[in-house]
Amino acid sequence: MEFTKITEKNKKFFAKIMPSNFEQWGIRWYGCVVNQKAVASGGFIIGKEYCSIAWLWVAKEYRNQGIGTALLSYLCKQIPEEFEGNIIITYNTKKDWSVVLEYLLLKRDFVMEVYAYPKFSFTKQQLLEAPLVQKGELEHDERMKPLIEVTHLQKKELLSKSVKKGSYPITALDLGQMDEERSIAFVEKGEIQGLVLVGAGEEKDILSLNLLYLKKEARKAALMLLRHTAKRVLNHPMGLREFHFLCTDEISIKICRELMGKYVPEEEEYCFGRLWKNKGEL
């Protein structure tokens, strides 16, 4: 079992066990090789106060052999010595691999916390009938930009400065899985004041609003930001069967209830793992 940094020179070798758009994530990638085969990959991004593990994957035929545990330990050891913040990881507890990941994290002494968030689900017709869409003609606003028009530098700024809830940062995984045509940034005076991230669901005609972020002084723009997002979601080229919205803070819950009507949300659980970096233990 050998570990190596994934670079421009060897990225093709690891391509089959990496997300298709991994180069957009802007994180540090590492891979595991067994018998000259790429069997696992992982990556993290370092913020000012946290290091987020954004990806940890082992090929199915190589699972239950200790590779995931070894890769997680290796990733922790690659974090620069000068970094003194927390190492964090967040994941959906209902995924088929979540129990295994929790086991790996507990073995590495991560402290685990579970949060339940309201999740709103709409059909295309329900979205068309919602107050959000029924508020009259949508005017063009140059401040509302699809993320495909946002520069790589601005995306890196988002990763380092924005937060979802407390110490839960906008991760590279969020940005890596977004639909750049339907995700919208609110840009004013050259700075990103608000953000809606829309990602692909489990099927091609399902989309999910993964993040609603607004600076305090920009909350009045929430309606316009969401309306521009809804317009692009409804024009999804694959068609739109369902649209999901996971609310991770009180502001987004309140906005969703006001703008989407009297729909009853379901609760979805996420696990938040945190490891206080200790150079002696890593």
mmCIF file of N, CA, C and O in Angstrom, residues 3-104:
data_model
loop_
_atom_site.group_PDB
_atom_site.id
_atom_site.type_symbol
_atom_site.label_atom_id
_atom_site.label_comp_id
_atom_site.label_asym_id
_atom_site.label_seq_id
_atom_site.Cartn_x
_atom_site.Cartn_y
_atom_site.Cartn_z
ATOM 1 N N PHE A 3 1.021 5.645 -0.749
ATOM 2 C CA PHE A 3 0.250 6.877 -0.872
ATOM 3 C C PHE A 3 1.077 7.912 -1.631
ATOM 4 O O PHE A 3 2.305 7.957 -1.506
ATOM 5 N N THR A 4 0.394 8.734 -2.403
ATOM 6 C CA THR A 4 1.103 9.745 -3.179
ATOM 7 C C THR A 4 0.191 10.949 -3.422
ATOM 8 O O THR A 4 -1.036 10.828 -3.390
ATOM 9 N N LYS A 5 0.816 12.087 -3.658
ATOM 10 C CA LYS A 5 0.051 13.281 -4.003
ATOM 11 C C LYS A 5 -0.390 13.187 -5.455
ATOM 12 O O LYS A 5 0.372 12.758 -6.323
ATOM 13 N N ILE A 6 -1.652 13.550 -5.723
ATOM 14 C CA ILE A 6 -2.164 13.522 -7.090
ATOM 15 C C ILE A 6 -1.843 14.861 -7.752
ATOM 16 O O ILE A 6 -2.230 15.918 -7.263
ATOM 17 N N THR A 7 -1.119 14.794 -8.852
ATOM 18 C CA THR A 7 -0.648 15.992 -9.540
ATOM 19 C C THR A 7 -1.071 15.960 -11.000
ATOM 20 O O THR A 7 -1.744 15.031 -11.462
ATOM 21 N N GLU A 8 -0.662 16.982 -11.723
ATOM 22 C CA GLU A 8 -0.957 17.060 -13.149
ATOM 23 C C GLU A 8 -0.386 15.850 -13.892
ATOM 24 O O GLU A 8 -0.985 15.355 -14.852
ATOM 25 N N LYS A 9 0.755 15.351 -13.424
ATOM 26 C CA LYS A 9 1.429 14.249 -14.112
ATOM 27 C C LYS A 9 0.735 12.898 -13.925
ATOM 28 O O LYS A 9 0.726 12.069 -14.832
ATOM 29 N N ASN A 10 0.156 12.658 -12.752
ATOM 30 C CA ASN A 10 -0.426 11.336 -12.505
ATOM 31 C C ASN A 10 -1.949 11.321 -12.378
ATOM 32 O O ASN A 10 -2.539 10.302 -12.012
ATOM 33 N N LYS A 11 -2.618 12.437 -12.657
ATOM 34 C CA LYS A 11 -4.061 12.510 -12.440
ATOM 35 C C LYS A 11 -4.853 11.521 -13.299
ATOM 36 O O LYS A 11 -5.904 11.019 -12.875
ATOM 37 N N LYS A 12 -4.366 11.198 -14.496
ATOM 38 C CA LYS A 12 -5.076 10.238 -15.345
ATOM 39 C C LYS A 12 -5.091 8.843 -14.720
ATOM 40 O O LYS A 12 -6.042 8.091 -14.877
ATOM 41 N N PHE A 13 -4.022 8.503 -14.010
ATOM 42 C CA PHE A 13 -3.912 7.206 -13.357
ATOM 43 C C PHE A 13 -5.000 7.025 -12.296
ATOM 44 O O PHE A 13 -5.515 5.924 -12.083
ATOM 45 N N PHE A 14 -5.374 8.149 -11.622
ATOM 46 C CA PHE A 14 -6.369 8.087 -10.552
ATOM 47 C C PHE A 14 -7.772 8.492 -11.003
ATOM 48 O O PHE A 14 -8.704 8.496 -10.192
ATOM 49 N N ALA A 15 -7.951 8.822 -12.267
ATOM 50 C CA ALA A 15 -9.198 9.411 -12.758
ATOM 51 C C ALA A 15 -10.443 8.581 -12.436
ATOM 52 O O ALA A 15 -11.506 9.126 -12.119
ATOM 53 N N LYS A 16 -10.352 7.250 -12.472
ATOM 54 C CA LYS A 16 -11.521 6.400 -12.281
ATOM 55 C C LYS A 16 -12.062 6.424 -10.847
ATOM 56 O O LYS A 16 -13.221 6.056 -10.617
ATOM 57 N N ILE A 17 -11.257 6.840 -9.894
ATOM 58 C CA ILE A 17 -11.727 6.882 -8.501
ATOM 59 C C ILE A 17 -11.828 8.324 -7.998
ATOM 60 O O ILE A 17 -11.821 8.566 -6.795
ATOM 61 N N MET A 18 -11.922 9.253 -8.934
ATOM 62 C CA MET A 18 -12.050 10.669 -8.590
ATOM 63 C C MET A 18 -13.370 11.194 -9.133
ATOM 64 O O MET A 18 -13.899 10.670 -10.115
ATOM 65 N N PRO A 19 -13.937 12.256 -8.542
ATOM 66 C CA PRO A 19 -15.124 12.892 -9.125
ATOM 67 C C PRO A 19 -14.779 13.479 -10.482
ATOM 68 O O PRO A 19 -13.638 13.896 -10.722
ATOM 69 N N SER A 20 -15.737 13.495 -11.388
ATOM 70 C CA SER A 20 -15.467 13.900 -12.773
ATOM 71 C C SER A 20 -14.910 15.310 -12.900
ATOM 72 O O SER A 20 -14.116 15.601 -13.789
ATOM 73 N N ASN A 21 -15.322 16.216 -12.010
ATOM 74 C CA ASN A 21 -14.888 17.610 -12.092
ATOM 75 C C ASN A 21 -13.928 17.980 -10.966
ATOM 76 O O ASN A 21 -13.900 19.113 -10.500
ATOM 77 N N PHE A 22 -13.103 17.016 -10.544
ATOM 78 C CA PHE A 22 -12.267 17.229 -9.361
ATOM 79 C C PHE A 22 -11.296 18.400 -9.500
ATOM 80 O O PHE A 22 -10.919 19.024 -8.518
ATOM 81 N N GLU A 23 -10.895 18.741 -10.719
ATOM 82 C CA GLU A 23 -9.934 19.825 -10.900
ATOM 83 C C GLU A 23 -10.522 21.182 -10.540
ATOM 84 O O GLU A 23 -9.794 22.134 -10.290
ATOM 85 N N GLN A 24 -11.853 21.281 -10.486
ATOM 86 C CA GLN A 24 -12.503 22.548 -10.134
ATOM 87 C C GLN A 24 -12.580 22.762 -8.629
ATOM 88 O O GLN A 24 -12.919 23.837 -8.178
ATOM 89 N N TRP A 25 -12.294 21.728 -7.858
ATOM 90 C CA TRP A 25 -12.519 21.819 -6.422
ATOM 91 C C TRP A 25 -11.486 22.663 -5.700
ATOM 92 O O TRP A 25 -11.721 23.135 -4.601
ATOM 93 N N GLY A 26 -10.306 22.811 -6.269
ATOM 94 C CA GLY A 26 -9.278 23.642 -5.654
ATOM 95 C C GLY A 26 -8.757 23.101 -4.339
ATOM 96 O O GLY A 26 -8.448 23.879 -3.435
ATOM 97 N N ILE A 27 -8.654 21.772 -4.205
ATOM 98 C CA ILE A 27 -8.174 21.190 -2.960
ATOM 99 C C ILE A 27 -6.941 20.319 -3.210
ATOM 100 O O ILE A 27 -6.576 20.052 -4.346
ATOM 101 N N ARG A 28 -6.321 19.865 -2.127
ATOM 102 C CA ARG A 28 -5.125 19.033 -2.219
ATOM 103 C C ARG A 28 -5.556 17.566 -2.280
ATOM 104 O O ARG A 28 -6.207 17.063 -1.367
ATOM 105 N N TRP A 29 -5.166 16.879 -3.359
ATOM 106 C CA TRP A 29 -5.594 15.502 -3.589
ATOM 107 C C TRP A 29 -4.464 14.516 -3.318
ATOM 108 O O TRP A 29 -3.303 14.767 -3.645
ATOM 109 N N TYR A 30 -4.838 13.344 -2.749
ATOM 110 C CA TYR A 30 -3.888 12.271 -2.501
ATOM 111 C C TYR A 30 -4.531 10.941 -2.904
ATOM 112 O O TYR A 30 -5.753 10.782 -2.823
ATOM 113 N N GLY A 31 -3.699 9.990 -3.336
ATOM 114 C CA GLY A 31 -4.213 8.706 -3.768
ATOM 115 C C GLY A 31 -3.482 7.541 -3.127
ATOM 116 O O GLY A 31 -2.368 7.692 -2.609
ATOM 117 N N CYS A 32 -4.126 6.384 -3.170
ATOM 118 C CA CYS A 32 -3.544 5.163 -2.633
ATOM 119 C C CYS A 32 -3.390 4.144 -3.763
ATOM 120 O O CYS A 32 -4.304 3.969 -4.580
ATOM 121 N N VAL A 33 -2.251 3.482 -3.815
ATOM 122 C CA VAL A 33 -1.946 2.497 -4.856
ATOM 123 C C VAL A 33 -1.659 1.140 -4.212
ATOM 124 O O VAL A 33 -0.880 1.047 -3.255
ATOM 125 N N VAL A 34 -2.315 0.087 -4.711
ATOM 126 C CA VAL A 34 -2.086 -1.287 -4.257
ATOM 127 C C VAL A 34 -1.849 -2.157 -5.485
ATOM 128 O O VAL A 34 -2.687 -2.185 -6.395
ATOM 129 N N ASN A 35 -0.727 -2.837 -5.520
ATOM 130 C CA ASN A 35 -0.391 -3.699 -6.665
ATOM 131 C C ASN A 35 -0.491 -2.942 -8.000
ATOM 132 O O ASN A 35 -1.063 -3.429 -8.974
ATOM 133 N N GLN A 36 0.033 -1.727 -7.992
ATOM 134 C CA GLN A 36 0.087 -0.868 -9.187
ATOM 135 C C GLN A 36 -1.303 -0.458 -9.688
ATOM 136 O O GLN A 36 -1.472 -0.094 -10.844
ATOM 137 N N LYS A 37 -2.306 -0.502 -8.799
ATOM 138 C CA LYS A 37 -3.655 -0.064 -9.143
ATOM 139 C C LYS A 37 -4.083 1.085 -8.228
ATOM 140 O O LYS A 37 -3.809 1.053 -7.021
ATOM 141 N N ALA A 38 -4.747 2.075 -8.797
ATOM 142 C CA ALA A 38 -5.282 3.177 -8.009
ATOM 143 C C ALA A 38 -6.551 2.689 -7.308
ATOM 144 O O ALA A 38 -7.518 2.314 -7.971
ATOM 145 N N VAL A 39 -6.538 2.647 -5.988
ATOM 146 C CA VAL A 39 -7.655 2.045 -5.260
ATOM 147 C C VAL A 39 -8.402 3.017 -4.342
ATOM 148 O O VAL A 39 -9.511 2.706 -3.887
ATOM 149 N N ALA A 40 -7.821 4.173 -4.055
ATOM 150 C CA ALA A 40 -8.480 5.112 -3.143
ATOM 151 C C ALA A 40 -7.969 6.530 -3.381
ATOM 152 O O ALA A 40 -6.852 6.730 -3.866
ATOM 153 N N SER A 41 -8.805 7.497 -3.036
ATOM 154 C CA SER A 41 -8.408 8.902 -3.168
ATOM 155 C C SER A 41 -9.059 9.723 -2.067
ATOM 156 O O SER A 41 -10.102 9.353 -1.529
ATOM 157 N N GLY A 42 -8.416 10.820 -1.726
ATOM 158 C CA GLY A 42 -8.947 11.703 -0.701
ATOM 159 C C GLY A 42 -8.379 13.096 -0.870
ATOM 160 O O GLY A 42 -7.367 13.284 -1.565
ATOM 161 N N GLY A 43 -9.041 14.079 -0.271
ATOM 162 C CA GLY A 43 -8.542 15.444 -0.396
ATOM 163 C C GLY A 43 -9.078 16.351 0.679
ATOM 164 O O GLY A 43 -10.098 16.066 1.314
ATOM 165 N N PHE A 44 -8.385 17.454 0.909
ATOM 166 C CA PHE A 44 -8.812 18.418 1.908
ATOM 167 C C PHE A 44 -8.478 19.831 1.444
ATOM 168 O O PHE A 44 -7.673 20.033 0.538
ATOM 169 N N ILE A 45 -9.150 20.784 2.074
ATOM 170 C CA ILE A 45 -8.840 22.190 1.823
ATOM 171 C C ILE A 45 -8.665 22.882 3.170
ATOM 172 O O ILE A 45 -9.371 22.571 4.139
ATOM 173 N N ILE A 46 -7.700 23.781 3.241
ATOM 174 C CA ILE A 46 -7.395 24.464 4.490
ATOM 175 C C ILE A 46 -7.927 25.892 4.471
ATOM 176 O O ILE A 46 -7.622 26.671 3.573
ATOM 177 N N GLY A 47 -8.760 26.203 5.443
ATOM 178 C CA GLY A 47 -9.248 27.557 5.632
ATOM 179 C C GLY A 47 -8.463 28.236 6.734
ATOM 180 O O GLY A 47 -7.458 27.707 7.219
ATOM 181 N N LYS A 48 -8.922 29.384 7.163
ATOM 182 C CA LYS A 48 -8.207 30.129 8.197
ATOM 183 C C LYS A 48 -8.282 29.429 9.545
ATOM 184 O O LYS A 48 -7.309 29.388 10.295
ATOM 185 N N GLU A 49 -9.461 28.842 9.866
ATOM 186 C CA GLU A 49 -9.657 28.236 11.167
ATOM 187 C C GLU A 49 -10.019 26.761 11.101
ATOM 188 O O GLU A 49 -10.296 26.136 12.122
ATOM 189 N N TYR A 50 -10.050 26.192 9.923
ATOM 190 C CA TYR A 50 -10.451 24.801 9.786
ATOM 191 C C TYR A 50 -9.733 24.150 8.612
ATOM 192 O O TYR A 50 -9.238 24.812 7.708
ATOM 193 N N CYS A 51 -9.686 22.834 8.650
ATOM 194 C CA CYS A 51 -9.246 22.040 7.507
ATOM 195 C C CYS A 51 -10.377 21.069 7.212
ATOM 196 O O CYS A 51 -10.740 20.247 8.058
ATOM 197 N N SER A 52 -10.974 21.175 6.042
ATOM 198 C CA SER A 52 -12.132 20.365 5.699
ATOM 199 C C SER A 52 -11.740 19.192 4.803
ATOM 200 O O SER A 52 -11.167 19.384 3.727
ATOM 201 N N ILE A 53 -12.020 17.973 5.266
ATOM 202 C CA ILE A 53 -11.826 16.792 4.420
ATOM 203 C C ILE A 53 -13.021 16.712 3.487
ATOM 204 O O ILE A 53 -14.147 16.432 3.905
ATOM 205 N N ALA A 54 -12.790 16.974 2.214
ATOM 206 C CA ALA A 54 -13.879 17.123 1.255
ATOM 207 C C ALA A 54 -14.159 15.852 0.465
ATOM 208 O O ALA A 54 -15.188 15.756 -0.203
ATOM 209 N N TRP A 55 -13.254 14.874 0.524
ATOM 210 C CA TRP A 55 -13.451 13.656 -0.264
ATOM 211 C C TRP A 55 -12.647 12.524 0.363
ATOM 212 O O TRP A 55 -11.497 12.703 0.757
ATOM 213 N N LEU A 56 -13.284 11.353 0.468
ATOM 214 C CA LEU A 56 -12.608 10.150 0.964
ATOM 215 C C LEU A 56 -13.299 8.961 0.302
ATOM 216 O O LEU A 56 -14.461 8.682 0.579
ATOM 217 N N TRP A 57 -12.595 8.290 -0.596
ATOM 218 C CA TRP A 57 -13.240 7.246 -1.404
ATOM 219 C C TRP A 57 -12.312 6.058 -1.619
ATOM 220 O O TRP A 57 -11.139 6.226 -1.946
ATOM 221 N N VAL A 58 -12.877 4.842 -1.437
ATOM 222 C CA VAL A 58 -12.146 3.606 -1.685
ATOM 223 C C VAL A 58 -12.941 2.781 -2.697
ATOM 224 O O VAL A 58 -14.160 2.626 -2.553
ATOM 225 N N ALA A 59 -12.280 2.267 -3.720
ATOM 226 C CA ALA A 59 -12.943 1.426 -4.716
ATOM 227 C C ALA A 59 -13.622 0.245 -4.018
ATOM 228 O O ALA A 59 -13.074 -0.331 -3.074
ATOM 229 N N LYS A 60 -14.832 -0.132 -4.461
ATOM 230 C CA LYS A 60 -15.649 -1.133 -3.765
ATOM 231 C C LYS A 60 -14.917 -2.442 -3.521
ATOM 232 O O LYS A 60 -15.021 -3.049 -2.457
ATOM 233 N N GLU A 61 -14.179 -2.912 -4.515
ATOM 234 C CA GLU A 61 -13.513 -4.206 -4.383
ATOM 235 C C GLU A 61 -12.334 -4.185 -3.408
ATOM 236 O O GLU A 61 -11.776 -5.235 -3.067
ATOM 237 N N TYR A 62 -11.962 -2.987 -2.917
ATOM 238 C CA TYR A 62 -10.840 -2.878 -1.985
ATOM 239 C C TYR A 62 -11.275 -2.407 -0.595
ATOM 240 O O TYR A 62 -10.437 -2.088 0.236
ATOM 241 N N ARG A 63 -12.585 -2.381 -0.358
ATOM 242 C CA ARG A 63 -13.076 -1.956 0.948
ATOM 243 C C ARG A 63 -12.937 -3.074 1.988
ATOM 244 O O ARG A 63 -12.710 -4.227 1.647
ATOM 245 N N ASN A 64 -13.045 -2.717 3.265
ATOM 246 C CA ASN A 64 -12.918 -3.652 4.388
ATOM 247 C C ASN A 64 -11.532 -4.284 4.459
ATOM 248 O O ASN A 64 -11.370 -5.419 4.914
ATOM 249 N N GLN A 65 -10.534 -3.533 3.989
ATOM 250 C CA GLN A 65 -9.154 -4.018 4.056
ATOM 251 C C GLN A 65 -8.240 -3.038 4.792
ATOM 252 O O GLN A 65 -7.026 -3.143 4.727
ATOM 253 N N GLY A 66 -8.848 -2.043 5.454
ATOM 254 C CA GLY A 66 -8.063 -1.074 6.209
ATOM 255 C C GLY A 66 -7.535 0.087 5.384
ATOM 256 O O GLY A 66 -6.815 0.959 5.909
ATOM 257 N N ILE A 67 -7.902 0.130 4.098
ATOM 258 C CA ILE A 67 -7.372 1.175 3.222
ATOM 259 C C ILE A 67 -7.968 2.538 3.578
ATOM 260 O O ILE A 67 -7.267 3.552 3.607
ATOM 261 N N GLY A 68 -9.266 2.569 3.873
ATOM 262 C CA GLY A 68 -9.909 3.831 4.235
ATOM 263 C C GLY A 68 -9.321 4.433 5.495
ATOM 264 O O GLY A 68 -9.049 5.637 5.570
ATOM 265 N N THR A 69 -9.093 3.587 6.508
ATOM 266 C CA THR A 69 -8.496 4.051 7.760
ATOM 267 C C THR A 69 -7.092 4.595 7.525
ATOM 268 O O THR A 69 -6.719 5.657 8.044
ATOM 269 N N ALA A 70 -6.322 3.851 6.717
ATOM 270 C CA ALA A 70 -4.949 4.282 6.429
ATOM 271 C C ALA A 70 -4.931 5.584 5.640
ATOM 272 O O ALA A 70 -4.092 6.461 5.894
ATOM 273 N N LEU A 71 -5.859 5.736 4.697
ATOM 274 C CA LEU A 71 -5.912 6.957 3.895
ATOM 275 C C LEU A 71 -6.292 8.156 4.755
ATOM 276 O O LEU A 71 -5.709 9.240 4.622
ATOM 277 N N LEU A 72 -7.269 7.974 5.647
ATOM 278 C CA LEU A 72 -7.677 9.057 6.534
ATOM 279 C C LEU A 72 -6.505 9.506 7.406
ATOM 280 O O LEU A 72 -6.256 10.708 7.573
ATOM 281 N N SER A 73 -5.767 8.553 7.954
ATOM 282 C CA SER A 73 -4.597 8.884 8.771
ATOM 283 C C SER A 73 -3.537 9.614 7.953
ATOM 284 O O SER A 73 -2.930 10.583 8.420
ATOM 285 N N TYR A 74 -3.361 9.165 6.715
ATOM 286 C CA TYR A 74 -2.367 9.785 5.834
ATOM 287 C C TYR A 74 -2.765 11.231 5.526
ATOM 288 O O TYR A 74 -1.921 12.141 5.554
ATOM 289 N N LEU A 75 -4.048 11.455 5.246
ATOM 290 C CA LEU A 75 -4.515 12.819 4.961
ATOM 291 C C LEU A 75 -4.246 13.736 6.143
ATOM 292 O O LEU A 75 -3.775 14.868 5.982
ATOM 293 N N CYS A 76 -4.548 13.260 7.353
ATOM 294 C CA CYS A 76 -4.330 14.080 8.551
ATOM 295 C C CYS A 76 -2.862 14.452 8.711
ATOM 296 O O CYS A 76 -2.525 15.565 9.134
ATOM 297 N N LYS A 77 -1.978 13.524 8.347
ATOM 298 C CA LYS A 77 -0.544 13.781 8.492
ATOM 299 C C LYS A 77 -0.007 14.743 7.437
ATOM 300 O O LYS A 77 1.077 15.306 7.597
ATOM 301 N N GLN A 78 -0.765 14.922 6.324
ATOM 302 C CA GLN A 78 -0.319 15.837 5.270
ATOM 303 C C GLN A 78 -0.680 17.289 5.560
ATOM 304 O O GLN A 78 -0.251 18.202 4.857
ATOM 305 N N ILE A 79 -1.478 17.505 6.584
ATOM 306 C CA ILE A 79 -1.859 18.870 6.935
ATOM 307 C C ILE A 79 -0.632 19.605 7.474
ATOM 308 O O ILE A 79 0.060 19.093 8.359
ATOM 309 N N PRO A 80 -0.324 20.779 6.948
ATOM 310 C CA PRO A 80 0.895 21.505 7.353
ATOM 311 C C PRO A 80 1.003 21.701 8.862
ATOM 312 O O PRO A 80 0.002 21.917 9.544
ATOM 313 N N GLU A 81 2.211 21.613 9.368
ATOM 314 C CA GLU A 81 2.450 21.727 10.809
ATOM 315 C C GLU A 81 2.012 23.077 11.371
ATOM 316 O O GLU A 81 1.593 23.177 12.520
ATOM 317 N N GLU A 82 2.090 24.119 10.530
ATOM 318 C CA GLU A 82 1.746 25.454 11.027
ATOM 319 C C GLU A 82 0.244 25.644 11.218
ATOM 320 O O GLU A 82 -0.201 26.590 11.882
ATOM 321 N N PHE A 83 -0.559 24.734 10.652
ATOM 322 C CA PHE A 83 -2.014 24.836 10.819
ATOM 323 C C PHE A 83 -2.401 24.373 12.218
ATOM 324 O O PHE A 83 -2.018 23.295 12.657
ATOM 325 N N GLU A 84 -3.185 25.190 12.938
ATOM 326 C CA GLU A 84 -3.537 24.863 14.316
ATOM 327 C C GLU A 84 -5.048 24.856 14.546
ATOM 328 O O GLU A 84 -5.507 24.868 15.678
ATOM 329 N N GLY A 85 -5.830 24.827 13.482
ATOM 330 C CA GLY A 85 -7.283 24.821 13.631
ATOM 331 C C GLY A 85 -7.857 23.419 13.756
ATOM 332 O O GLY A 85 -7.153 22.463 14.085
ATOM 333 N N ASN A 86 -9.148 23.277 13.463
ATOM 334 C CA ASN A 86 -9.841 21.997 13.556
ATOM 335 C C ASN A 86 -9.856 21.284 12.209
ATOM 336 O O ASN A 86 -9.888 21.916 11.157
ATOM 337 N N ILE A 87 -9.849 19.962 12.256
ATOM 338 C CA ILE A 87 -10.055 19.156 11.059
ATOM 339 C C ILE A 87 -11.517 18.731 11.086
ATOM 340 O O ILE A 87 -11.987 18.158 12.079
ATOM 341 N N ILE A 88 -12.270 19.005 10.017
ATOM 342 C CA ILE A 88 -13.700 18.728 10.034
ATOM 343 C C ILE A 88 -14.123 17.921 8.807
ATOM 344 O O ILE A 88 -13.448 17.919 7.768
ATOM 345 N N ILE A 89 -15.267 17.243 8.944
ATOM 346 C CA ILE A 89 -15.872 16.511 7.838
ATOM 347 C C ILE A 89 -17.372 16.447 8.099
ATOM 348 O O ILE A 89 -17.806 16.272 9.240
ATOM 349 N N THR A 90 -18.181 16.618 7.060
ATOM 350 C CA THR A 90 -19.632 16.596 7.191
ATOM 351 C C THR A 90 -20.220 15.656 6.147
ATOM 352 O O THR A 90 -19.782 15.660 5.000
ATOM 353 N N TYR A 91 -21.223 14.866 6.536
ATOM 354 C CA TYR A 91 -21.823 13.935 5.587
ATOM 355 C C TYR A 91 -23.256 13.585 5.985
ATOM 356 O O TYR A 91 -23.663 13.723 7.138
ATOM 357 N N ASN A 92 -24.026 13.115 4.999
ATOM 358 C CA ASN A 92 -25.409 12.713 5.193
ATOM 359 C C ASN A 92 -25.445 11.354 5.884
ATOM 360 O O ASN A 92 -24.821 10.399 5.421
ATOM 361 N N THR A 93 -26.189 11.237 6.980
ATOM 362 C CA THR A 93 -26.206 9.990 7.753
ATOM 363 C C THR A 93 -26.997 8.874 7.084
ATOM 364 O O THR A 93 -26.934 7.718 7.512
ATOM 365 N N LYS A 94 -27.768 9.191 6.025
ATOM 366 C CA LYS A 94 -28.608 8.177 5.384
ATOM 367 C C LYS A 94 -27.930 7.482 4.204
ATOM 368 O O LYS A 94 -28.529 6.606 3.574
ATOM 369 N N LYS A 95 -26.719 7.887 3.873
ATOM 370 C CA LYS A 95 -26.012 7.242 2.768
ATOM 371 C C LYS A 95 -25.601 5.826 3.179
ATOM 372 O O LYS A 95 -25.348 5.563 4.360
ATOM 373 N N ASP A 96 -25.483 4.913 2.202
ATOM 374 C CA ASP A 96 -25.164 3.524 2.522
ATOM 375 C C ASP A 96 -23.758 3.354 3.107
ATOM 376 O O ASP A 96 -23.455 2.349 3.738
ATOM 377 N N TRP A 97 -22.890 4.361 2.908
ATOM 378 C CA TRP A 97 -21.521 4.278 3.414
ATOM 379 C C TRP A 97 -21.317 5.059 4.709
ATOM 380 O O TRP A 97 -20.212 5.101 5.249
ATOM 381 N N SER A 98 -22.384 5.684 5.229
ATOM 382 C CA SER A 98 -22.221 6.593 6.372
ATOM 383 C C SER A 98 -21.775 5.864 7.652
ATOM 384 O O SER A 98 -20.999 6.402 8.437
ATOM 385 N N VAL A 99 -22.262 4.633 7.862
ATOM 386 C CA VAL A 99 -21.883 3.892 9.066
ATOM 387 C C VAL A 99 -20.389 3.569 9.044
ATOM 388 O O VAL A 99 -19.696 3.679 10.063
ATOM 389 N N VAL A 100 -19.891 3.188 7.868
ATOM 390 C CA VAL A 100 -18.468 2.871 7.725
ATOM 391 C C VAL A 100 -17.621 4.114 7.974
ATOM 392 O O VAL A 100 -16.606 4.061 8.682
ATOM 393 N N LEU A 101 -18.047 5.250 7.401
ATOM 394 C CA LEU A 101 -17.292 6.489 7.586
ATOM 395 C C LEU A 101 -17.281 6.900 9.059
ATOM 396 O O LEU A 101 -16.241 7.323 9.584
ATOM 397 N N GLU A 102 -18.419 6.778 9.726
ATOM 398 C CA GLU A 102 -18.470 7.115 11.151
ATOM 399 C C GLU A 102 -17.488 6.256 11.944
ATOM 400 O O GLU A 102 -16.790 6.746 12.842
ATOM 401 N N TYR A 103 -17.412 4.966 11.618
ATOM 402 C CA TYR A 103 -16.483 4.061 12.290
ATOM 403 C C TYR A 103 -15.036 4.510 12.094
ATOM 404 O O TYR A 103 -14.243 4.558 13.040
ATOM 405 N N LEU A 104 -14.708 4.894 10.847
ATOM 406 C CA LEU A 104 -13.349 5.358 10.556
ATOM 407 C C LEU A 104 -13.019 6.619 11.344
ATOM 408 O O LEU A 104 -11.916 6.756 11.876
#
